[in-house]
GROMACS .gro file of C-alpha atoms in nm:
model
  177
    1PRO     CA    1  11.496  11.914  10.829
    2GLU     CA    2  11.406  11.571  10.696
    3GLY     CA    3  11.052  11.534  10.564
    4GLU     CA    4  10.994  11.910  10.546
    5ALA     CA    5  10.820  12.015  10.226
    6THR     CA    6  11.016  12.263  10.020
    7GLU     CA    7  10.958  12.398   9.675
    8THR     CA    8  11.176  12.575   9.430
    9PRO     CA    9  11.067  12.778   9.129
   10ALA     CA   10  11.156  12.670   8.780
   11PRO     CA   11  11.495  12.782   8.653
   12GLY     CA   12  11.492  13.156   8.592
   13GLU     CA   13  11.195  13.209   8.822
   14GLY     CA   14  11.385  13.378   9.105
   15GLU     CA   15  11.484  13.269   9.453
   16THR     CA   16  11.406  12.936   9.614
   17GLY     CA   17  11.070  12.943   9.791
   18GLU     CA   18  11.101  12.868  10.161
   19GLU     CA   19  10.840  12.839  10.428
   20THR     CA   20  10.893  13.140  10.649
   21GLY     CA   21  10.586  13.144  10.869
   22GLU     CA   22  10.551  13.514  10.784
   23GLN     CA   23  10.239  13.683  10.657
   24THR     CA   24  10.086  13.596  10.322
   25PRO     CA   25  10.264  13.781  10.038
   26ALA     CA   26  10.071  14.062   9.869
   27GLU     CA   27  10.228  14.009   9.525
   28ASP     CA   28  10.150  13.734   9.276
   29THR     CA   29  10.364  13.432   9.365
   30GLY     CA   30  10.197  13.194   9.118
   31ILE     CA   31  10.015  13.008   9.398
   32SER     CA   32   9.686  13.151   9.526
   33ILE     CA   33   9.347  13.090   9.686
   34THR     CA   34   9.058  13.326   9.611
   35THR     CA   35   8.798  13.365   9.885
   36THR     CA   36   8.456  13.528   9.856
   37ALA     CA   37   8.306  13.721  10.147
   38GLU     CA   38   7.934  13.714  10.225
   39ASP     CA   39   7.893  14.048  10.043
   40GLY     CA   40   8.046  13.895   9.727
   41THR     CA   41   8.384  14.068   9.760
   42GLU     CA   42   8.668  13.847   9.634
   43THR     CA   43   9.011  13.843   9.796
   44VAL     CA   44   9.312  13.673   9.640
   45ASN     CA   45   9.561  13.534   9.893
   46TYR     CA   46   9.907  13.446   9.760
   47TYR     CA   47  10.135  13.181   9.910
   48ASN     CA   48  10.510  13.128   9.878
   49THR     CA   49  10.474  12.749   9.851
   50LEU     CA   50  10.210  12.494   9.766
   51GLN     CA   51  10.249  12.354  10.119
   52GLU     CA   52  10.159  12.696  10.268
   53ALA     CA   53   9.847  12.704  10.050
   54LEU     CA   54   9.752  12.350  10.153
   55ASP     CA   55   9.804  12.443  10.520
   56ALA     CA   56   9.568  12.741  10.471
   57VAL     CA   57   9.283  12.517  10.354
   58THR     CA   58   9.040  12.457  10.638
   59THR     CA   59   8.932  12.111  10.742
   60THR     CA   60   8.602  12.046  10.571
   61GLY     CA   61   8.282  11.859  10.634
   62GLU     CA   62   8.147  11.588  10.409
   63ALA     CA   63   7.912  11.815  10.211
   64SER     CA   64   8.157  12.100  10.149
   65GLU     CA   65   8.312  12.189   9.815
   66ALA     CA   66   8.683  12.166   9.746
   67THR     CA   67   8.899  12.472   9.808
   68VAL     CA   68   9.059  12.582   9.479
   69ILE     CA   69   9.434  12.649   9.476
   70ASN     CA   70   9.533  12.825   9.153
   71ILE     CA   71   9.877  12.756   9.006
   72THR     CA   72  10.018  12.986   8.735
   73LYS     CA   73  10.387  12.888   8.728
   74GLU     CA   74  10.612  12.586   8.738
   75ILE     CA   75  10.685  12.458   9.089
   76HIS     CA   76  10.911  12.174   9.200
   77LEU     CA   77  10.830  11.963   9.506
   78SER     CA   78  11.100  11.797   9.714
   79ALA     CA   79  10.873  11.623   9.968
   80THR     CA   80  10.536  11.449   9.966
   81HIS     CA   81  10.244  11.691  10.009
   82VAL     CA   82   9.972  11.540  10.231
   83ILE     CA   83   9.603  11.625  10.199
   84SER     CA   84   9.425  11.497  10.510
   85GLY     CA   85   9.082  11.603  10.632
   86LYS     CA   86   9.054  11.853  10.346
   87LYS     CA   87   8.904  11.883   9.999
   88VAL     CA   88   9.141  12.053   9.756
   89CYS     CA   89   9.125  12.127   9.383
   90ILE     CA   90   9.460  12.229   9.233
   91THR     CA   91   9.381  12.429   8.920
   92GLY     CA   92   9.612  12.518   8.634
   93ALA     CA   93   9.528  12.885   8.582
   94SER     CA   94   9.783  12.954   8.307
   95ALA     CA   95   9.954  12.768   8.025
   96GLN     CA   96  10.272  12.756   8.239
   97ALA     CA   97  10.120  12.572   8.537
   98LYS     CA   98  10.328  12.266   8.619
   99ILE     CA   99  10.404  12.061   8.929
  100ALA     CA  100  10.727  11.862   8.901
  101ARG     CA  101  10.914  11.614   9.119
  102ASP     CA  102  11.258  11.732   9.241
  103ALA     CA  103  11.545  11.483   9.225
  104GLY     CA  104  11.530  11.414   9.601
  105LEU     CA  105  11.162  11.316   9.599
  106THR     CA  106  11.141  10.947   9.520
  107GLY     CA  107  10.818  10.879   9.712
  108ASP     CA  108  10.465  10.997   9.634
  109ILE     CA  109  10.419  11.354   9.512
  110PHE     CA  110  10.077  11.378   9.682
  111SER     CA  111   9.924  11.161   9.952
  112VAL     CA  112   9.548  11.186  10.013
  113THR     CA  113   9.455  11.030  10.347
  114GLY     CA  114   9.161  11.020  10.583
  115GLU     CA  115   8.789  10.971  10.548
  116GLY     CA  116   8.634  11.234  10.319
  117SER     CA  117   8.969  11.382  10.208
  118GLU     CA  118   8.982  11.468   9.841
  119LEU     CA  119   9.228  11.595   9.578
  120GLN     CA  120   9.119  11.712   9.234
  121PHE     CA  121   9.315  11.851   8.940
  122ALA     CA  122   9.147  12.098   8.704
  123VAL     CA  123   9.222  12.379   8.461
  124SER     CA  124   9.066  12.720   8.412
  125GLU     CA  125   8.967  12.852   8.068
  126GLY     CA  126   9.284  12.866   7.856
  127GLY     CA  127   9.494  12.710   8.132
  128ALA     CA  128   9.688  12.386   8.150
  129LEU     CA  129   9.826  12.174   8.431
  130THR     CA  130  10.103  11.919   8.406
  131VAL     CA  131  10.199  11.700   8.701
  132ASP     CA  132  10.537  11.551   8.614
  133GLY     CA  133  10.698  11.272   8.811
  134SER     CA  134  10.943  11.168   8.538
  135GLY     CA  135  11.317  11.214   8.507
  136VAL     CA  136  11.409  11.108   8.862
  137GLU     CA  137  11.607  10.789   8.931
  138GLY     CA  138  11.491  10.541   9.196
  139VAL     CA  139  11.128  10.655   9.222
  140THR     CA  140  10.920  10.424   9.440
  141GLY     CA  141  10.612  10.644   9.479
  142SER     CA  142  10.333  10.763   9.255
  143LEU     CA  143  10.195  11.098   9.145
  144VAL     CA  144   9.901  11.060   9.386
  145ASN     CA  145   9.865  10.793   9.656
  146VAL     CA  146   9.504  10.765   9.776
  147GLY     CA  147   9.432  10.610  10.115
  148GLU     CA  148   9.119  10.432  10.233
  149GLY     CA  149   8.817  10.663  10.255
  150ALA     CA  150   8.991  10.935  10.052
  151ALA     CA  151   8.934  11.030   9.688
  152PHE     CA  152   9.124  11.157   9.385
  153GLY     CA  153   8.961  11.281   9.067
  154ARG     CA  154   8.894  11.577   8.850
  155PRO     CA  155   8.582  11.784   8.807
  156LEU     CA  156   8.396  11.715   8.485
  157ARG     CA  157   8.342  12.079   8.385
  158GLY     CA  158   8.535  12.156   8.068
  159VAL     CA  159   8.846  11.951   8.147
  160SER     CA  160   9.011  11.713   7.906
  161LYS     CA  161   9.295  11.475   7.988
  162ARG     CA  162   9.577  11.408   7.748
  163PRO     CA  163   9.548  11.050   7.618
  164ALA     CA  164   9.794  10.796   7.756
  165GLY     CA  165  10.122  10.795   7.572
  166GLU     CA  166  10.116  11.166   7.478
  167GLY     CA  167  10.314  11.281   7.782
  168PRO     CA  168  10.672  11.201   7.883
  169ALA     CA  169  10.739  10.850   8.011
  170GLY     CA  170  10.774  10.780   8.381
  171GLY     CA  171  10.466  10.928   8.543
  172SER     CA  172  10.341  11.247   8.386
  173GLY     CA  173   9.995  11.368   8.312
  174GLY     CA  174   9.843  11.684   8.179
  175LEU     CA  175   9.513  11.865   8.162
  176ARG     CA  176   9.415  12.136   7.916
  177GLY     CA  177   9.120  12.378   7.931
   0.00000   0.00000   0.00000
């Protein structure tokens, strides 16, 4: 259906990821959210697509911290991913973490809308994250479109951004930890 977010793994990464509405996978899919219970027990929840992980993030209040979504593989997005009423930090948790624009996505890769909504990009120790919007003809959108009252940034804890001009032309950026 038109406007539905779909993602496909990088070449050689297996089958196309599709939103199934089924239970969260138990195996490592390269997209995860780690939650901590009151007793300190951590649980890693894996998602088939970045959209499923974004949908799992709860709507947050103004004082809450961003929910961290860890990426450890290359994923390709074919529709704009909207962050609205949520605070999200997409973290490159491996050297292979990359978010790329599919040929059919000519609009924004991410859209952050609504008062208090927030998107951050970060990397874990030894990780990297590339968000690549290059190589697609007819692009009219940006990597991240930020609406009024929303925010986009990156946490300042141990993250460095590649200087301008070091990445591929046409809308690409990278972070290294």
